[in-house]
Amino acid sequence: MNPVVIAIDGPAAAGKSTVAKLVAKKLGYTYVDTGAMYRAVTLYVLQKGADPKDENISCSFLPQIDIEVDEQDHVFLNQQDVTEEIRSRAVAENVSYIASYKKIRLFLVELQRKIAKNANVVMDGRDIGSYVVPDANVKIYQNASVKTRAKRRYDENISKGIACTYEEIEKEVKKRDYIDSHRSFAPLKKAKGAVEIDTSEMTIEEVVQRILEIVQEKSGVQK
Ligand code: CDP
């Protein structure tokens, strides 16, 4: 039997990773953060002093890049643990350019599909249900208003000691939404058959509970 795939897509800072981790834990599945992979490539381009807006230069680094993720959600870029570094403002501001390049997407999608073939997964991202695993057992589109998402990301940054203002973060979230949903290859959109959850007025526990109910309805997977 093929492993189970639960795809959770949605715009920036909709709380996908928090919720996806908890759902994975409850079900005993592997959590896969595909955004972290795009962030790791972005970090590499920045480390090389190159401009992430330059598609040719950014894609030319691919043969030098090896990305791995482990069971504890650590991300390794050429064997270096970059779990913390990929959350920096510089990476957040540039990742959507990197994620719009087809060559880079194909490189990472191959890795994502390989992981999904070998284990039951909860995978979060922008194109999991629409492109990476279109036959996923369960597809969720997790959303929230721009204001809620910007506030969540602002609070998260402050708690991690990352300096920023709310206005900057709202601008960044809007810009990222625009680039993610307007790119030509595998843009952010609600996948066919996905159940949309607006989490603006929901607690994390409520969202987790709702997803577990959907998982049970759709696939008969036990909570
Ligand atoms: O955590 P947050 O919602 O801020 O973003 P993320 O999941 O870490 O993803 C960072 C960026 O990677 C997104 O804004 C997208 O540009 C890109 N991404 C993508 O294009 N496709 C995916 N499957 C995952 C992320």
Coordinates of N, CA and C and ligand atoms in Angstrom, one line a residue:
M1 N 0.8 -1.2 0.0 CA 0.0 0.0 0.0 C 0.9 1.3 0.0
N2 N 0.4 2.3 -0.7 CA 1.2 3.5 -0.7 C 1.1 4.2 0.6
P3 N 2.1 4.9 1.0 CA 2.0 5.7 2.3 C 1.0 6.8 2.2
V4 N 0.5 7.2 3.3 CA -0.5 8.3 3.4 C 0.1 9.6 3.3
V5 N -0.5 10.5 2.5 CA 0.0 11.9 2.4 C -1.1 12.9 2.8
I6 N -0.8 13.7 3.7 CA -1.7 14.8 4.1 C -1.0 16.1 3.7
A7 N -1.6 16.8 2.7 CA -1.0 18.0 2.2 C -1.7 19.2 2.8
I8 N -0.8 20.1 3.3 CA -1.4 21.3 3.9 C -0.7 22.5 3.2
D9 N -1.5 23.2 2.4 CA -1.0 24.4 1.6 C -1.7 25.6 2.1
G10 N -1.1 26.8 1.8 CA -1.7 28.0 2.2 C -0.6 29.1 2.1
P11 N -1.1 30.4 2.3 CA -0.2 31.5 2.2 C 0.7 31.7 3.4
A12 N 1.7 32.6 3.3 CA 2.7 32.8 4.3 C 2.1 33.1 5.7
A13 N 2.7 32.4 6.7 CA 2.3 32.7 8.1 C 0.9 32.4 8.5
A14 N 0.3 31.4 7.8 CA -1.1 31.0 8.1 C -1.1 30.0 9.2
G15 N 0.1 29.6 9.8 CA 0.2 28.7 10.9 C 0.3 27.3 10.5
K16 N 0.7 27.1 9.2 CA 0.7 25.7 8.7 C 1.7 24.8 9.4
S17 N 2.9 25.3 9.6 CA 4.0 24.5 10.2 C 3.6 24.1 11.6
T18 N 3.1 25.0 12.4 CA 2.8 24.7 13.8 C 1.7 23.6 13.9
V19 N 0.7 23.8 13.0 CA -0.4 22.8 13.0 C 0.0 21.5 12.4
A20 N 0.8 21.5 11.3 CA 1.2 20.3 10.6 C 2.1 19.4 11.5
K21 N 2.9 20.1 12.3 CA 3.8 19.3 13.3 C 2.9 18.6 14.3
L22 N 1.9 19.3 14.8 CA 1.0 18.7 15.8 C 0.2 17.5 15.2
V23 N -0.3 17.7 14.0 CA -1.1 16.7 13.4 C -0.2 15.5 13.1
A24 N 1.0 15.7 12.7 CA 2.0 14.6 12.4 C 2.2 13.8 13.7
K25 N 2.4 14.6 14.8 CA 2.7 13.9 16.0 C 1.6 13.0 16.5
K26 N 0.4 13.6 16.4 CA -0.8 12.8 16.8 C -1.0 11.5 16.0
L27 N -0.6 11.6 14.7 CA -0.8 10.4 13.8 C 0.4 9.5 13.7
G28 N 1.5 10.0 14.3 CA 2.8 9.2 14.2 C 3.4 9.3 12.8
Y29 N 3.1 10.4 12.1 CA 3.6 10.5 10.7 C 4.8 11.4 10.7
T30 N 5.5 11.5 9.6 CA 6.7 12.4 9.5 C 6.2 13.8 9.0
Y31 N 6.7 14.8 9.6 CA 6.4 16.2 9.2 C 7.4 16.6 8.2
V32 N 7.0 17.2 7.1 CA 7.9 17.7 6.1 C 7.6 19.1 5.8
D33 N 8.6 20.0 6.1 CA 8.4 21.5 5.9 C 9.1 21.8 4.5
T34 N 8.3 21.9 3.5 CA 8.9 22.1 2.1 C 9.4 23.6 2.0
G35 N 8.8 24.5 2.8 CA 9.3 25.9 2.8 C 10.7 26.0 3.2
A36 N 11.0 25.2 4.2 CA 12.4 25.2 4.8 C 13.4 24.8 3.7
M37 N 13.0 24.0 2.7 CA 14.0 23.7 1.6 C 14.2 24.9 0.7
Y38 N 13.1 25.6 0.4 CA 13.3 26.8 -0.4 C 14.1 27.8 0.3
R39 N 13.9 27.9 1.6 CA 14.7 28.8 2.4 C 16.2 28.4 2.4
A40 N 16.5 27.1 2.5 CA 17.9 26.7 2.5 C 18.6 27.1 1.2
V41 N 17.9 26.9 0.1 CA 18.5 27.3 -1.2 C 18.7 28.9 -1.2
T42 N 17.7 29.6 -0.7 CA 17.9 31.1 -0.6 C 19.1 31.5 0.2
L43 N 19.3 30.8 1.3 CA 20.4 31.1 2.2 C 21.7 30.8 1.4
Y44 N 21.8 29.8 0.7 CA 23.0 29.5 -0.1 C 23.3 30.6 -1.1
V45 N 22.3 31.0 -1.8 CA 22.5 32.1 -2.8 C 23.0 33.4 -2.1
L46 N 22.4 33.7 -0.9 CA 22.8 34.9 -0.2 C 24.2 34.7 0.3
Q47 N 24.6 33.5 0.8 CA 25.9 33.3 1.3 C 27.0 33.5 0.2
K48 N 26.6 33.2 -1.0 CA 27.5 33.4 -2.2 C 27.6 34.8 -2.6
G49 N 26.8 35.7 -2.0 CA 26.8 37.1 -2.3 C 26.1 37.4 -3.6
A50 N 25.3 36.5 -4.1 CA 24.6 36.7 -5.3 C 23.2 37.3 -5.1
D51 N 22.6 37.8 -6.2 CA 21.3 38.4 -6.0 C 20.2 37.4 -6.3
P52 N 19.3 37.1 -5.3 CA 18.3 36.1 -5.5 C 17.3 36.5 -6.6
K53 N 17.3 37.8 -7.0 CA 16.4 38.2 -8.1 C 16.9 37.8 -9.5
D54 N 18.2 37.3 -9.5 CA 18.8 36.9 -10.7 C 18.6 35.4 -10.9
E55 N 17.7 35.0 -11.8 CA 17.3 33.6 -12.0 C 18.5 32.8 -12.5
N56 N 19.2 33.3 -13.5 CA 20.3 32.5 -14.0 C 21.4 32.2 -13.0
I57 N 21.8 33.2 -12.3 CA 22.9 33.0 -11.3 C 22.3 32.1 -10.2
S58 N 21.1 32.3 -9.7 CA 20.6 31.5 -8.6 C 20.5 30.0 -9.0
C59 N 20.0 29.8 -10.2 CA 19.9 28.4 -10.6 C 21.3 27.7 -10.9
S60 N 22.3 28.5 -11.2 CA 23.6 28.0 -11.5 C 24.2 27.3 -10.3
F61 N 23.7 27.6 -9.1 CA 24.3 27.1 -7.8 C 23.8 25.6 -7.5
L62 N 22.7 25.2 -8.2 CA 22.0 24.0 -7.9 C 23.0 22.8 -7.8
P63 N 23.9 22.6 -8.7 CA 24.8 21.4 -8.6 C 25.7 21.4 -7.3
Q64 N 25.8 22.6 -6.7 CA 26.6 22.7 -5.5 C 25.8 22.5 -4.2
I65 N 24.5 22.3 -4.4 CA 23.6 22.3 -3.2 C 23.1 20.9 -2.9
D66 N 23.2 20.6 -1.6 CA 22.7 19.3 -1.1 C 21.8 19.6 0.1
I67 N 20.5 19.3 0.1 CA 19.7 19.6 1.2 C 19.1 18.3 1.8
E68 N 19.2 18.2 3.1 CA 18.6 17.1 3.8 C 17.8 17.6 5.0
V69 N 16.8 16.8 5.4 CA 16.0 17.1 6.6 C 16.0 15.9 7.4
D70 N 16.0 16.1 8.8 CA 15.9 14.9 9.6 C 14.6 14.8 10.4
E71 N 14.4 13.8 11.1 CA 13.2 13.5 11.9 C 12.8 14.6 12.9
Q72 N 13.9 15.4 13.3 CA 13.6 16.4 14.3 C 13.4 17.8 13.6
D73 N 13.1 17.8 12.3 CA 12.9 19.0 11.5 C 14.1 19.9 11.4
H74 N 15.3 19.3 11.6 CA 16.5 20.0 11.3 C 16.8 20.0 9.8
V75 N 17.3 21.2 9.3 CA 17.6 21.3 7.9 C 19.1 21.4 7.7
F76 N 19.6 20.6 6.8 CA 21.0 20.6 6.6 C 21.3 21.1 5.1
L77 N 22.2 22.1 5.0 CA 22.6 22.6 3.7 C 24.1 22.2 3.6
N78 N 24.3 21.3 2.7 CA 25.7 20.8 2.5 C 26.3 20.3 3.9
Q79 N 25.5 19.5 4.5 CA 25.9 18.9 5.8 C 25.9 19.9 7.0
Q80 N 25.7 21.2 6.8 CA 25.7 22.2 7.9 C 24.2 22.3 8.4
D81 N 24.1 22.3 9.7 CA 22.7 22.6 10.3 C 22.4 24.1 10.1
V82 N 21.4 24.4 9.3 CA 21.0 25.8 9.1 C 19.6 26.1 9.6
T83 N 19.1 25.2 10.5 CA 17.7 25.3 11.0 C 17.3 26.7 11.4
E84 N 18.3 27.3 12.2 CA 18.0 28.7 12.7 C 18.2 29.7 11.6
E85 N 19.3 29.6 10.9 CA 19.6 30.7 9.9 C 18.6 30.9 8.8
I86 N 17.9 29.8 8.5 CA 16.9 30.0 7.4 C 15.6 30.8 7.8
R87 N 15.5 31.1 9.1 CA 14.4 31.9 9.6 C 14.7 33.4 9.6
S88 N 15.9 33.8 9.1 CA 16.3 35.2 9.2 C 15.4 36.1 8.3
R89 N 15.4 37.4 8.6 CA 14.6 38.3 7.7 C 15.1 38.3 6.3
A90 N 16.5 38.3 6.1 CA 17.1 38.3 4.8 C 16.5 37.1 3.9
V91 N 16.5 36.0 4.5 CA 15.9 34.8 3.8 C 14.5 35.0 3.5
A92 N 13.7 35.4 4.5 CA 12.2 35.6 4.3 C 12.0 36.6 3.2
E93 N 12.8 37.7 3.1 CA 12.5 38.7 2.1 C 12.8 38.2 0.7
N94 N 13.7 37.2 0.6 CA 14.1 36.8 -0.8 C 13.6 35.4 -1.2
V95 N 13.0 34.6 -0.3 CA 12.7 33.3 -0.7 C 11.7 33.1 -1.8
S96 N 10.7 34.1 -1.9 CA 9.7 33.9 -2.9 C 10.3 34.1 -4.3
Y97 N 11.4 34.9 -4.5 CA 12.0 35.0 -5.8 C 12.6 33.6 -6.2
I98 N 13.4 33.0 -5.2 CA 14.0 31.7 -5.4 C 13.0 30.7 -5.7
A99 N 11.8 30.7 -5.0 CA 10.8 29.7 -5.2 C 10.0 29.9 -6.5
S100 N 10.3 31.0 -7.2 CA 9.5 31.2 -8.5 C 10.3 30.6 -9.7
Y101 N 11.5 30.1 -9.5 CA 12.3 29.6 -10.6 C 12.1 28.1 -10.8
K102 N 11.7 27.7 -12.0 CA 11.2 26.4 -12.3 C 12.3 25.3 -12.0
K103 N 13.6 25.6 -12.4 CA 14.7 24.7 -12.1 C 14.8 24.3 -10.7
I104 N 14.7 25.4 -9.8 CA 14.8 25.2 -8.4 C 13.7 24.4 -7.9
R105 N 12.5 24.7 -8.4 CA 11.3 23.9 -7.9 C 11.4 22.4 -8.3
L106 N 11.8 22.2 -9.5 CA 11.9 20.8 -9.9 C 12.9 20.0 -9.1
F107 N 14.0 20.7 -8.8 CA 15.1 20.1 -7.9 C 14.5 19.7 -6.6
L108 N 13.7 20.6 -5.9 CA 13.2 20.3 -4.6 C 12.0 19.4 -4.6
V109 N 11.2 19.5 -5.7 CA 10.0 18.6 -5.8 C 10.4 17.2 -5.9
E110 N 11.5 16.9 -6.5 CA 12.0 15.5 -6.7 C 12.3 15.0 -5.2
L111 N 13.0 15.8 -4.4 CA 13.3 15.4 -3.1 C 12.0 15.2 -2.3
Q112 N 11.1 16.1 -2.4 CA 9.8 16.0 -1.7 C 9.0 14.8 -2.1
R113 N 9.0 14.4 -3.3 CA 8.2 13.2 -3.8 C 8.9 12.0 -3.3
K114 N 10.2 12.0 -3.2 CA 11.0 10.8 -2.7 C 10.6 10.6 -1.2
I115 N 10.5 11.7 -0.5 CA 10.2 11.5 1.0 C 8.8 11.0 1.1
A116 N 7.9 11.5 0.3 CA 6.5 11.1 0.4 C 6.2 9.7 -0.1
K117 N 7.1 9.1 -0.8 CA 7.0 7.8 -1.3 C 7.4 6.7 -0.2
N118 N 8.2 7.2 0.7 CA 8.8 6.3 1.7 C 8.2 6.3 3.1
A119 N 7.3 7.3 3.4 CA 6.8 7.3 4.7 C 5.4 8.0 4.7
N120 N 4.6 7.8 5.7 CA 3.4 8.5 5.9 C 3.8 9.9 6.3
V121 N 3.3 10.9 5.6 CA 3.7 12.3 5.8 C 2.6 13.3 6.0
V122 N 2.9 14.4 6.7 CA 2.1 15.6 6.7 C 3.1 16.6 6.1
M123 N 2.8 17.0 4.9 CA 3.7 17.9 4.2 C 3.1 19.3 4.0
D124 N 3.8 20.3 4.4 CA 3.2 21.7 4.2 C 4.0 22.5 3.2
G125 N 3.2 23.4 2.5 CA 3.9 24.2 1.5 C 2.9 25.1 0.7
R126 N 3.1 25.2 -0.6 CA 2.2 26.1 -1.4 C 1.6 25.2 -2.5
D127 N 2.3 24.2 -2.9 CA 1.8 23.4 -4.1 C 1.8 21.9 -3.9
I128 N 1.7 21.5 -2.6 CA 1.7 20.1 -2.3 C 0.5 19.4 -2.9
G129 N -0.7 19.9 -2.6 CA -1.9 19.2 -3.1 C -2.1 19.5 -4.6
S130 N -1.6 20.6 -5.1 CA -1.9 20.9 -6.5 C -0.8 20.3 -7.5
Y131 N 0.4 20.2 -7.0 CA 1.5 19.8 -7.9 C 2.4 18.6 -7.4
V132 N 2.9 18.7 -6.2 CA 3.9 17.8 -5.7 C 3.2 16.4 -5.5
V133 N 2.1 16.3 -4.8 CA 1.4 15.0 -4.7 C -0.1 15.3 -4.9
P134 N -0.5 15.4 -6.2 CA -1.9 15.7 -6.5 C -2.8 14.6 -6.1
D135 N -2.3 13.4 -5.9 CA -3.3 12.4 -5.4 C -3.2 12.1 -3.9
A136 N -2.7 13.2 -3.2 CA -2.7 13.1 -1.7 C -4.0 12.6 -1.1
N137 N -3.9 11.9 0.0 CA -5.1 11.3 0.6 C -6.0 12.4 1.1
V138 N -5.4 13.4 1.7 CA -6.1 14.6 2.3 C -5.4 15.9 1.9
K139 N -6.3 16.8 1.4 CA -5.7 18.1 1.1 C -6.4 19.2 1.9
I140 N -5.6 20.1 2.5 CA -6.1 21.2 3.3 C -5.6 22.5 2.7
Y141 N -6.4 23.5 2.6 CA -5.9 24.8 2.3 C -6.1 25.7 3.5
Q142 N -5.0 26.0 4.2 CA -5.1 26.7 5.5 C -4.8 28.2 5.3
N143 N -5.8 29.0 5.6 CA -5.7 30.4 5.3 C -6.0 31.3 6.6
A144 N -5.8 32.5 6.5 CA -6.2 33.5 7.6 C -6.0 34.9 6.9
S145 N -6.6 35.9 7.6 CA -6.6 37.2 7.0 C -5.1 37.7 7.0
V146 N -4.8 38.7 6.1 CA -3.4 39.2 6.1 C -3.0 39.8 7.5
K147 N -4.0 40.5 8.1 CA -3.7 41.1 9.4 C -3.3 40.1 10.4
T148 N -4.1 39.0 10.5 CA -3.8 37.9 11.5 C -2.5 37.3 11.2
R149 N -2.2 37.0 9.9 CA -1.0 36.3 9.6 C 0.2 37.2 9.9
A150 N 0.1 38.5 9.5 CA 1.2 39.4 9.8 C 1.5 39.6 11.3
K151 N 0.4 39.6 12.1 CA 0.5 39.7 13.6 C 1.2 38.4 14.1
R152 N 0.8 37.3 13.6 CA 1.4 36.0 14.1 C 2.9 36.0 13.8
R153 N 3.3 36.4 12.5 CA 4.7 36.3 12.2 C 5.5 37.4 13.0
Y154 N 4.9 38.6 13.2 CA 5.5 39.6 14.0 C 5.8 39.1 15.4
D155 N 4.8 38.5 16.0 CA 4.9 38.0 17.4 C 6.0 36.9 17.4
E156 N 6.0 36.1 16.4 CA 7.0 35.0 16.3 C 8.4 35.5 16.3
N157 N 8.6 36.5 15.4 CA 9.9 37.2 15.2 C 10.4 37.8 16.6
I158 N 9.5 38.6 17.2 CA 9.8 39.2 18.4 C 10.2 38.2 19.5
S159 N 9.5 37.1 19.6 CA 9.8 36.1 20.6 C 11.2 35.4 20.3
K160 N 11.6 35.4 19.0 CA 12.9 34.8 18.7 C 14.0 35.9 18.7
G161 N 13.6 37.1 19.1 CA 14.7 38.2 19.1 C 15.0 38.7 17.7
I162 N 14.1 38.5 16.7 CA 14.4 39.1 15.4 C 13.7 40.5 15.3
A163 N 14.6 41.5 15.2 CA 14.0 42.9 15.2 C 13.2 43.2 14.0
C164 N 12.0 43.8 14.2 CA 11.2 44.2 13.0 C 10.0 45.0 13.5
T165 N 9.3 45.7 12.6 CA 8.1 46.4 13.0 C 6.9 45.6 12.4
Y166 N 5.7 45.8 12.9 CA 4.5 45.1 12.4 C 4.3 45.5 10.9
E167 N 4.5 46.8 10.7 CA 4.2 47.4 9.3 C 5.1 46.7 8.3
E168 N 6.4 46.5 8.6 CA 7.4 45.8 7.7 C 6.9 44.4 7.4
I169 N 6.5 43.7 8.5 CA 6.1 42.3 8.3 C 4.8 42.2 7.5
E170 N 3.9 43.1 7.7 CA 2.6 43.1 6.9 C 3.0 43.3 5.4
K171 N 3.9 44.2 5.1 CA 4.3 44.5 3.8 C 5.0 43.2 3.1
E172 N 5.8 42.6 3.9 CA 6.5 41.4 3.4 C 5.6 40.3 3.1
V173 N 4.6 40.1 4.0 CA 3.7 39.0 3.9 C 2.8 39.2 2.6
K174 N 2.4 40.5 2.4 CA 1.6 40.8 1.2 C 2.4 40.6 -0.1
K175 N 3.7 41.0 0.0 CA 4.5 40.9 -1.2 C 4.8 39.4 -1.5
R176 N 5.0 38.6 -0.5 CA 5.3 37.2 -0.7 C 4.0 36.5 -1.2
D177 N 2.8 36.8 -0.7 CA 1.6 36.3 -1.2 C 1.4 36.6 -2.7
Y178 N 1.8 37.8 -3.1 CA 1.6 38.2 -4.5 C 2.5 37.4 -5.4
I179 N 3.8 37.3 -5.0 CA 4.8 36.5 -5.8 C 4.4 35.1 -5.9
D180 N 4.1 34.5 -4.7 CA 3.7 33.1 -4.6 C 2.5 32.7 -5.5
S181 N 1.5 33.6 -5.6 CA 0.3 33.2 -6.3 C 0.4 33.7 -7.8
H182 N 1.4 34.5 -8.1 CA 1.4 34.9 -9.5 C 2.5 34.3 -10.4
R183 N 3.4 33.4 -9.7 CA 4.4 32.8 -10.5 C 3.8 31.9 -11.5
S184 N 4.5 31.6 -12.7 CA 3.9 30.8 -13.7 C 3.9 29.3 -13.4
F185 N 4.9 28.9 -12.7 CA 5.1 27.4 -12.5 C 4.6 27.1 -11.1
A186 N 3.6 26.2 -11.0 CA 3.1 25.7 -9.7 C 2.9 26.8 -8.7
P187 N 2.0 27.7 -9.0 CA 1.7 28.8 -8.1 C 0.9 28.4 -6.9
L188 N 0.9 29.2 -5.8 CA 0.0 29.0 -4.7 C -1.4 29.1 -5.1
K189 N -2.2 28.0 -4.9 CA -3.7 28.1 -5.1 C -4.3 27.0 -4.3
K190 N -5.6 27.1 -4.2 CA -6.3 26.0 -3.5 C -6.4 24.8 -4.5
A191 N -5.9 23.7 -4.0 CA -5.9 22.5 -4.9 C -7.3 21.9 -5.1
K192 N -7.5 21.3 -6.2 CA -8.8 20.6 -6.5 C -9.0 19.6 -5.4
G193 N -10.2 19.7 -4.8 CA -10.5 18.7 -3.7 C -10.0 19.1 -2.3
A194 N -9.4 20.3 -2.2 CA -8.8 20.7 -0.9 C -10.0 21.3 0.0
V195 N -9.9 21.0 1.3 CA -10.8 21.6 2.2 C -10.2 22.9 2.8
E196 N -10.9 24.1 2.6 CA -10.3 25.3 3.1 C -10.7 25.5 4.6
I197 N -9.7 25.9 5.4 CA -9.9 26.3 6.8 C -9.4 27.7 7.0
D198 N -10.3 28.6 7.4 CA -9.9 30.0 7.7 C -9.6 30.0 9.2
T199 N -8.4 30.2 9.5 CA -7.9 30.1 10.9 C -7.9 31.4 11.7
S200 N -8.4 32.5 11.0 CA -8.3 33.8 11.6 C -8.8 33.9 13.1
E201 N -9.9 33.2 13.3 CA -10.6 33.2 14.6 C -10.4 31.9 15.3
M202 N -9.5 31.1 14.9 CA -9.4 29.7 15.6 C -8.1 29.6 16.4
T203 N -8.1 28.8 17.4 CA -6.9 28.5 18.2 C -6.1 27.4 17.4
I204 N -4.9 27.2 17.8 CA -4.1 26.1 17.2 C -4.8 24.8 17.4
E205 N -5.2 24.6 18.7 CA -5.8 23.3 19.0 C -7.1 23.0 18.2
E206 N -7.9 24.1 17.9 CA -9.1 23.9 17.1 C -8.7 23.6 15.7
V207 N -7.7 24.2 15.2 CA -7.3 23.9 13.8 C -6.8 22.4 13.7
V208 N -6.0 22.0 14.7 CA -5.5 20.6 14.7 C -6.7 19.6 14.7
Q209 N -7.6 19.9 15.6 CA -8.8 19.1 15.8 C -9.6 19.0 14.5
R210 N -9.8 20.1 13.8 CA -10.5 20.1 12.6 C -9.8 19.3 11.5
I211 N -8.5 19.4 11.4 CA -7.8 18.7 10.4 C -7.9 17.2 10.7
L212 N -7.8 16.8 12.0 CA -7.9 15.4 12.3 C -9.2 14.8 12.0
E213 N -10.3 15.7 12.1 CA -11.6 15.2 11.7 C -11.7 15.0 10.2
I214 N -11.1 15.9 9.5 CA -11.1 15.8 8.0 C -10.3 14.5 7.6
V215 N -9.2 14.3 8.3 CA -8.4 13.2 7.9 C -9.2 11.9 8.2
Q216 N -9.9 11.9 9.3 CA -10.7 10.7 9.6 C -11.8 10.5 8.5
E217 N -12.5 11.6 8.2 CA -13.6 11.5 7.2 C -13.1 11.0 5.9
K218 N -11.9 11.6 5.4 CA -11.4 11.3 4.1 C -10.7 10.0 3.9
S219 N -10.0 9.6 5.0 CA -9.2 8.4 4.7 C -9.4 7.3 5.7
G220 N -10.2 7.5 6.7 CA -10.4 6.5 7.7 C -9.2 6.3 8.6
V221 N -8.2 7.2 8.5 CA -7.1 7.1 9.4 C -7.5 7.5 10.8
Q222 N -7.1 6.6 11.8 CA -7.5 6.8 13.2 C -6.8 8.0 13.8
K223 N -7.5 8.7 14.7 CA -6.8 9.8 15.5 C -5.9 9.2 16.5
Ligands
CDP1 O1 6.5 29.8 7.1 P1 6.1 30.7 6.0 O2 4.6 30.5 5.7 O3 6.5 32.1 6.2 O4 6.8 30.2 4.7 P2 7.5 28.9 4.3 O5 6.5 27.8 4.4 O6 8.7 28.7 5.2 O7 7.9 29.1 2.8 C1 8.8 30.1 2.4 C2 8.5 30.4 1.0 O8 8.9 29.3 0.2 C3 7.1 30.8 0.5 O9 6.8 32.1 0.7 C4 7.1 30.4 -0.9 O10 7.7 31.4 -1.7 C5 8.1 29.2 -1.0 N1 7.5 27.9 -1.0 C6 7.0 27.4 -2.2 O11 7.0 28.1 -3.2 N2 6.5 26.2 -2.3 C7 6.4 25.4 -1.3 N3 5.9 24.1 -1.4 C8 6.9 25.8 0.0 C9 7.4 27.1 0.1

